Structure formats: structure tokens, C-alpha cells
Amino acid sequence: DLRQGMLAELFAIEKSPGLTDILEKRADIGFCLSKTSMSNLHVLSKGTSSERPSELLSLKRFKVLLDKLKDYYDIIILDSPPVIHLPDSGVIGRYADKVLMVVQMEKTQRSDIIDAYSNLKQSNIDIGGVILTGLKYYMPRSYYIYYYHMEMEAS
């Protein structure tokens, strides 16, 4: 997410140099990839803030960079800003084998989910699934009663 990327803070790594610096030819990839405390996980932060994130992601350099990274990594996860109102996700999605939509329970409106899905599909982006965040654990009362009675019978 070149607009409000949070990976640097999440993984306690330097924000710059990062992806924008590579795409604007200010830094080499070797100086931008950061090791994390998790083994075999490297992070490429967003880098220096840019006034034109969608344009940077549309550059051929971005595709070349991803192809280069595929030579070294089995899995590459790309983060993007929300699909609605910003073109970045559609641009990034063209380079992904699969796209996972992230939906925040009780916050994301159903109409926004439908619009986002439609926007991605119109761009011929393969949606592999949905990740639900903020999901609260819920066990219907009938399951609880069944489980409780089974425990009582076993005692």
C-alpha cells in the first residue's frame, strides 16, 4: 500500500528506502528488502511517500521487479489500499496469480463489497477468496446446550 503502508511499523523495520524508491530509481532492491524476526520472511516497505502511487505501480519497472522477486521467493504477498475509489488495487491485481479481498466484519458495507468485487472482475482479476477480519467468535445456544449435555452424560 503506497498510500498508507503500515508494514514498516508492523515489522519494526525502516520505512525508507522501499518500493517507491526502487520504482523511481533512487535505490536498488538489495538495499530495500528487510529481514524480519520471522524466519524466511522479508518485507519491502512502501518507501518514500509519492504523489503518484498509481502511476508508479503502472510502470513496467513494477512488473520487472515482481518477476525478479519471483526468482527468489515462493510466495509474494502484495498489500494494496481499498479497492473502492482508488485504482491501485486494480493495477496491482493484474500482476497477482490470485487476489484475496479483505473485508472487515461489521464495518464494511455490503454494497462496498459488491462494488469492489465487480470492479476487480471487470478488470479480469482472479479473486481467490475473502479474508474476514474482526470476526467475533459466536456459538449458537443450541450447540452450547448439546455440548453441555454430552459432557454431563459422559461424567
Coordinates of N, CA and C in Angstrom, one line a residue:
D1 N 0.9 -1.2 0.0 CA 0.0 0.0 0.0 C 0.9 1.2 0.0
L2 N 1.0 1.9 -1.1 CA 1.9 3.0 -1.3 C 1.3 4.3 -0.7
R3 N 0.1 4.2 -0.3 CA -0.6 5.4 0.3 C -0.5 5.5 1.8
Q4 N -0.9 4.4 2.5 CA -0.8 4.4 4.0 C -0.2 3.1 4.4
G5 N 0.9 2.7 3.8 CA 1.5 1.4 4.2 C 1.9 1.4 5.6
M6 N 1.6 0.3 6.3 CA 1.9 0.1 7.7 C 2.9 -1.0 8.0
L7 N 3.4 -1.7 6.9 CA 4.3 -2.8 7.1 C 5.5 -2.4 7.9
A8 N 6.1 -1.3 7.6 CA 7.3 -0.9 8.4 C 7.1 -0.8 9.9
E9 N 5.9 -0.2 10.3 CA 5.6 -0.2 11.7 C 5.3 -1.5 12.2
L10 N 4.5 -2.3 11.5 CA 4.1 -3.7 11.9 C 5.3 -4.6 12.2
F11 N 6.3 -4.5 11.3 CA 7.5 -5.4 11.4 C 8.7 -4.7 12.0
A12 N 8.5 -3.4 12.5 CA 9.6 -2.7 13.1 C 10.9 -2.6 12.2
I13 N 10.6 -2.2 11.0 CA 11.7 -2.0 10.0 C 11.7 -0.6 9.5
E14 N 12.8 -0.2 8.8 CA 12.8 1.2 8.2 C 11.8 1.3 7.1
K15 N 11.2 2.5 7.1 CA 10.1 2.7 6.1 C 10.8 3.0 4.7
S16 N 12.0 3.7 4.7 CA 12.7 4.0 3.5 C 14.1 3.5 3.6
P17 N 14.7 3.2 2.6 CA 14.2 3.1 1.2 C 13.2 1.9 1.1
G18 N 12.4 2.0 0.1 CA 11.4 0.9 -0.2 C 10.9 0.9 -1.6
L19 N 9.7 0.4 -1.8 CA 9.2 0.2 -3.2 C 9.2 1.5 -4.1
T20 N 8.7 2.6 -3.5 CA 8.7 3.8 -4.3 C 10.1 4.2 -4.7
D21 N 11.1 4.0 -3.8 CA 12.5 4.4 -4.2 C 13.0 3.5 -5.3
I22 N 12.7 2.2 -5.3 CA 13.1 1.3 -6.4 C 12.4 1.8 -7.7
L23 N 11.1 2.0 -7.7 CA 10.4 2.4 -8.9 C 10.8 3.7 -9.4
E24 N 11.2 4.6 -8.6 CA 11.7 6.0 -9.0 C 13.2 6.0 -9.2
K25 N 13.8 4.8 -9.2 CA 15.3 4.6 -9.5 C 16.2 5.4 -8.5
R26 N 15.8 5.4 -7.2 CA 16.6 6.1 -6.2 C 17.3 5.0 -5.4
A27 N 16.9 3.8 -5.5 CA 17.5 2.7 -4.7 C 17.4 1.4 -5.4
D28 N 18.4 0.5 -5.0 CA 18.4 -0.9 -5.6 C 17.6 -1.8 -4.6
I29 N 17.0 -2.8 -5.2 CA 16.2 -3.8 -4.4 C 17.0 -4.4 -3.2
G30 N 18.3 -4.6 -3.4 CA 19.1 -5.2 -2.3 C 19.2 -4.4 -1.1
F31 N 19.0 -3.0 -1.2 CA 19.1 -2.1 -0.1 C 17.7 -1.9 0.6
C32 N 16.7 -2.4 -0.1 CA 15.3 -2.1 0.3 C 14.6 -3.3 1.0
L33 N 15.0 -4.5 0.7 CA 14.4 -5.7 1.4 C 14.9 -5.8 2.8
S34 N 14.0 -6.0 3.7 CA 14.3 -6.1 5.1 C 14.0 -7.4 5.7
K35 N 14.9 -8.0 6.5 CA 14.6 -9.2 7.2 C 13.7 -8.9 8.4
T36 N 12.9 -9.9 8.8 CA 12.1 -9.7 9.9 C 12.4 -10.7 11.0
S37 N 11.8 -10.6 12.1 CA 12.0 -11.6 13.2 C 11.5 -13.0 12.9
M38 N 10.7 -13.1 11.8 CA 10.2 -14.4 11.4 C 11.2 -15.0 10.4
S39 N 11.5 -16.2 10.5 CA 12.5 -16.8 9.6 C 11.8 -16.9 8.2
N40 N 12.6 -16.7 7.2 CA 12.2 -16.7 5.8 C 11.2 -15.7 5.4
L41 N 11.0 -14.6 6.1 CA 10.1 -13.6 5.8 C 10.8 -12.3 5.6
H42 N 10.8 -11.7 4.4 CA 11.3 -10.4 4.1 C 10.2 -9.5 3.7
V43 N 10.4 -8.2 4.0 CA 9.4 -7.2 3.7 C 10.0 -6.1 2.9
L44 N 9.3 -5.6 2.0 CA 9.6 -4.4 1.2 C 8.6 -3.4 1.5
S45 N 9.0 -2.4 2.3 CA 8.1 -1.3 2.7 C 7.8 -0.4 1.6
K46 N 6.9 0.5 1.8 CA 6.4 1.4 0.8 C 7.5 2.4 0.3
G47 N 8.3 2.8 1.2 CA 9.4 3.7 0.8 C 9.0 5.1 1.0
T48 N 9.7 6.0 0.4 CA 9.4 7.5 0.5 C 8.0 7.8 -0.1
S49 N 7.3 8.6 0.6 CA 5.9 9.0 0.1 C 6.0 9.5 -1.3
S50 N 5.0 9.2 -2.1 CA 5.0 9.6 -3.5 C 3.6 10.3 -3.8
E51 N 3.6 11.3 -4.7 CA 2.4 12.0 -5.1 C 1.7 11.2 -6.2
R52 N 2.3 10.1 -6.7 CA 1.7 9.4 -7.8 C 1.8 7.9 -7.7
P53 N 1.3 7.3 -6.7 CA 1.4 5.9 -6.4 C 0.8 5.0 -7.6
S54 N -0.3 5.4 -8.1 CA -0.9 4.6 -9.2 C 0.0 4.6 -10.4
E55 N 0.5 5.7 -10.7 CA 1.4 5.8 -11.9 C 2.7 4.9 -11.7
L56 N 3.2 5.0 -10.5 CA 4.4 4.1 -10.2 C 4.1 2.7 -10.4
L57 N 2.9 2.2 -9.9 CA 2.6 0.8 -10.0 C 2.3 0.4 -11.4
S58 N 2.0 1.4 -12.3 CA 1.7 1.1 -13.7 C 2.9 1.0 -14.5
L59 N 4.1 1.4 -14.0 CA 5.3 1.4 -14.7 C 5.7 -0.1 -15.0
K60 N 6.4 -0.3 -16.1 CA 6.9 -1.6 -16.5 C 7.9 -2.1 -15.4
R61 N 8.6 -1.1 -14.8 CA 9.6 -1.4 -13.7 C 8.9 -2.3 -12.6
F62 N 7.7 -2.0 -12.3 CA 7.0 -2.8 -11.3 C 6.9 -4.2 -11.7
K63 N 6.4 -4.5 -12.9 CA 6.3 -5.9 -13.4 C 7.7 -6.5 -13.4
V64 N 8.7 -5.8 -13.9 CA 10.1 -6.4 -13.9 C 10.5 -6.7 -12.5
L65 N 10.3 -5.8 -11.5 CA 10.6 -6.1 -10.1 C 9.9 -7.4 -9.6
L66 N 8.6 -7.5 -9.9 CA 7.9 -8.7 -9.4 C 8.5 -10.0 -10.0
D67 N 8.8 -9.9 -11.3 CA 9.4 -11.1 -12.0 C 10.7 -11.4 -11.4
K68 N 11.5 -10.4 -11.0 CA 12.8 -10.7 -10.4 C 12.6 -11.3 -9.0
L69 N 11.6 -10.8 -8.2 CA 11.4 -11.3 -6.9 C 10.9 -12.8 -7.0
K70 N 10.2 -13.1 -8.0 CA 9.6 -14.5 -8.2 C 10.8 -15.5 -8.3
D71 N 11.9 -15.1 -8.8 CA 13.1 -15.9 -8.9 C 13.7 -16.3 -7.5
Y72 N 13.4 -15.5 -6.5 CA 13.9 -15.8 -5.2 C 12.9 -16.2 -4.1
Y73 N 11.7 -15.9 -4.4 CA 10.6 -16.2 -3.4 C 9.5 -17.1 -3.9
D74 N 9.1 -18.0 -3.0 CA 8.0 -18.9 -3.4 C 6.6 -18.2 -3.4
I75 N 6.5 -17.3 -2.4 CA 5.2 -16.6 -2.2 C 5.5 -15.1 -2.1
I76 N 4.8 -14.3 -2.8 CA 4.9 -12.9 -2.7 C 3.5 -12.3 -2.4
I77 N 3.4 -11.6 -1.3 CA 2.1 -11.1 -0.9 C 2.2 -9.6 -1.1
L78 N 1.2 -9.1 -1.9 CA 1.1 -7.6 -2.2 C 0.0 -7.0 -1.4
D79 N 0.2 -5.9 -0.7 CA -0.8 -5.2 0.0 C -1.2 -4.0 -0.8
S80 N -2.5 -3.7 -0.8 CA -3.0 -2.6 -1.5 C -4.0 -1.8 -0.7
P81 N -4.3 -0.5 -1.1 CA -5.3 0.2 -0.4 C -6.7 -0.3 -0.8
P82 N -7.7 0.1 -0.2 CA -9.1 -0.4 -0.5 C -9.4 -0.2 -2.0
V83 N -10.2 -1.2 -2.5 CA -10.5 -1.2 -3.9 C -11.4 0.0 -4.3
I84 N -12.3 0.3 -3.5 CA -13.2 1.4 -3.8 C -12.5 2.8 -3.8
H85 N -12.7 3.5 -4.9 CA -12.2 4.9 -5.0 C -10.8 5.1 -5.4
L86 N -10.0 4.0 -5.4 CA -8.6 4.1 -5.7 C -8.2 3.0 -6.8
P87 N -7.5 3.4 -7.8 CA -7.1 2.4 -8.8 C -6.0 1.5 -8.5
D88 N -5.3 1.7 -7.4 CA -4.1 0.9 -7.1 C -4.3 -0.6 -7.1
S89 N -5.4 -1.0 -6.5 CA -5.7 -2.5 -6.3 C -5.9 -3.1 -7.7
G90 N -6.6 -2.4 -8.6 CA -6.8 -3.0 -9.9 C -5.4 -3.1 -10.7
V91 N -4.6 -2.1 -10.5 CA -3.3 -2.1 -11.1 C -2.4 -3.3 -10.6
I92 N -2.4 -3.4 -9.3 CA -1.6 -4.5 -8.6 C -2.2 -5.8 -8.9
G93 N -3.5 -5.9 -8.9 CA -4.2 -7.2 -9.1 C -3.9 -7.9 -10.4
R94 N -3.5 -7.1 -11.4 CA -3.2 -7.6 -12.8 C -1.9 -8.5 -12.7
Y95 N -1.1 -8.2 -11.7 CA 0.2 -8.9 -11.6 C 0.1 -10.1 -10.7
A96 N -1.0 -10.3 -10.0 CA -1.1 -11.3 -9.0 C -1.7 -12.6 -9.6
D97 N -1.3 -13.7 -9.1 CA -1.9 -15.0 -9.5 C -3.3 -15.1 -8.9
K98 N -3.5 -14.7 -7.7 CA -4.8 -14.7 -7.0 C -4.9 -13.4 -6.2
V99 N -6.1 -12.9 -6.1 CA -6.4 -11.8 -5.2 C -7.3 -12.2 -4.1
L100 N -7.0 -11.8 -2.9 CA -7.9 -12.1 -1.7 C -8.4 -10.7 -1.3
M101 N -9.8 -10.7 -1.2 CA -10.4 -9.4 -0.7 C -10.4 -9.5 0.8
V102 N -10.1 -8.4 1.4 CA -10.1 -8.3 2.9 C -11.4 -7.5 3.3
V103 N -12.2 -8.1 4.1 CA -13.5 -7.5 4.5 C -13.5 -7.4 6.0
Q104 N -13.7 -6.2 6.5 CA -13.8 -6.1 8.0 C -15.3 -6.2 8.4
M105 N -15.5 -7.2 9.2 CA -16.9 -7.5 9.7 C -17.4 -6.3 10.5
E106 N -18.7 -6.1 10.3 CA -19.5 -5.1 10.9 C -19.0 -3.6 10.6
K107 N -18.1 -3.5 9.7 CA -17.6 -2.2 9.3 C -17.8 -2.0 7.7
T108 N -17.4 -3.0 7.0 CA -17.5 -2.9 5.5 C -19.0 -3.1 5.1
Q109 N -19.4 -2.1 4.3 CA -20.8 -2.2 3.9 C -21.0 -3.2 2.7
R110 N -22.1 -3.9 2.7 CA -22.4 -4.9 1.7 C -22.2 -4.3 0.3
S111 N -22.8 -3.1 0.1 CA -22.7 -2.5 -1.2 C -21.2 -2.3 -1.6
D112 N -20.4 -1.9 -0.7 CA -18.9 -1.7 -1.0 C -18.3 -3.0 -1.4
I113 N -18.7 -4.1 -0.7 CA -18.1 -5.4 -1.1 C -18.5 -5.8 -2.5
I114 N -19.8 -5.6 -2.8 CA -20.3 -5.9 -4.2 C -19.6 -5.1 -5.2
D115 N -19.5 -3.7 -4.9 CA -18.8 -2.8 -5.9 C -17.3 -3.2 -6.1
A116 N -16.6 -3.5 -5.0 CA -15.2 -3.9 -5.1 C -15.1 -5.2 -5.9
Y117 N -15.9 -6.2 -5.6 CA -15.9 -7.4 -6.4 C -16.1 -7.2 -7.8
S118 N -17.1 -6.4 -8.2 CA -17.4 -6.0 -9.6 C -16.3 -5.3 -10.2
N119 N -15.7 -4.4 -9.5 CA -14.5 -3.6 -10.1 C -13.4 -4.6 -10.4
L120 N -13.1 -5.5 -9.5 CA -12.0 -6.4 -9.8 C -12.3 -7.4 -10.9
K121 N -13.5 -7.9 -10.9 CA -13.9 -8.8 -12.0 C -13.9 -8.1 -13.4
Q122 N -14.3 -6.8 -13.4 CA -14.3 -6.1 -14.7 C -12.9 -5.9 -15.2
S123 N -11.9 -5.9 -14.3 CA -10.5 -5.8 -14.6 C -9.9 -7.1 -14.9
N124 N -10.7 -8.2 -15.0 CA -10.2 -9.5 -15.3 C -9.3 -10.0 -14.2
I125 N -9.5 -9.7 -13.0 CA -8.7 -10.1 -11.9 C -9.3 -11.3 -11.2
D126 N -8.5 -12.3 -11.0 CA -8.9 -13.6 -10.4 C -9.0 -13.5 -8.9
I127 N -10.3 -13.5 -8.4 CA -10.5 -13.4 -7.0 C -10.5 -14.8 -6.4
G128 N -9.5 -15.1 -5.5 CA -9.4 -16.4 -4.9 C -10.1 -16.6 -3.7
G129 N -10.6 -15.6 -3.0 CA -11.3 -15.7 -1.8 C -11.4 -14.4 -1.0
V130 N -12.0 -14.5 0.2 CA -12.2 -13.4 1.1 C -11.6 -13.7 2.4
I131 N -11.0 -12.7 3.0 CA -10.5 -12.8 4.4 C -11.3 -11.9 5.2
L132 N -12.0 -12.5 6.2 CA -12.8 -11.7 7.1 C -12.0 -11.3 8.4
T133 N -11.9 -10.0 8.7 CA -11.3 -9.6 9.9 C -12.3 -9.1 10.9
G134 N -11.9 -9.0 12.1 CA -12.8 -8.6 13.1 C -13.9 -9.5 13.4
L135 N -13.8 -10.7 13.1 CA -14.8 -11.7 13.3 C -14.9 -12.1 14.8
K136 N -16.0 -12.0 15.3 CA -16.2 -12.4 16.8 C -16.6 -13.8 16.8
Y137 N -16.1 -14.6 17.8 CA -16.5 -16.0 18.0 C -17.9 -16.0 18.5
Y138 N -18.7 -16.9 17.8 CA -20.1 -17.0 18.2 C -20.5 -18.5 18.2
M139 N -21.1 -19.0 19.2 CA -21.6 -20.3 19.2 C -23.1 -20.3 19.5
P140 N -23.9 -20.7 18.6 CA -25.3 -20.7 18.8 C -25.7 -21.4 20.1
R141 N -26.7 -21.0 20.8 CA -27.1 -21.6 22.1 C -27.4 -23.1 21.9
S142 N -27.9 -23.5 20.8 CA -28.3 -24.9 20.6 C -27.0 -25.8 20.6
Y143 N -25.9 -25.3 20.1 CA -24.6 -26.0 20.1 C -24.1 -26.1 21.6
Y144 N -24.3 -25.0 22.3 CA -23.8 -25.0 23.7 C -24.6 -26.0 24.5
I145 N -25.9 -26.0 24.3 CA -26.8 -26.9 25.1 C -26.4 -28.4 24.8
Y146 N -26.2 -28.7 23.5 CA -25.9 -30.0 23.0 C -24.5 -30.4 23.7
Y147 N -23.5 -29.6 23.6 CA -22.2 -29.8 24.1 C -22.3 -30.1 25.6
Y148 N -23.0 -29.2 26.3 CA -23.1 -29.3 27.8 C -23.8 -30.6 28.2
H149 N -24.8 -31.0 27.5 CA -25.5 -32.3 27.8 C -24.6 -33.5 27.5
M150 N -23.8 -33.4 26.5 CA -22.9 -34.5 26.1 C -21.9 -34.7 27.2
E151 N -21.4 -33.6 27.8 CA -20.4 -33.6 28.8 C -21.0 -34.2 30.1
M152 N -22.2 -33.8 30.4 CA -22.9 -34.3 31.6 C -23.1 -35.8 31.5
E153 N -23.5 -36.3 30.3 CA -23.8 -37.7 30.2 C -22.5 -38.6 30.3
A154 N -21.4 -38.0 29.9 CA -20.1 -38.7 29.9 C -19.6 -38.8 31.3
S155 N -20.0 -37.9 32.2 CA -19.4 -37.9 33.6 C -20.0 -39.0 34.4

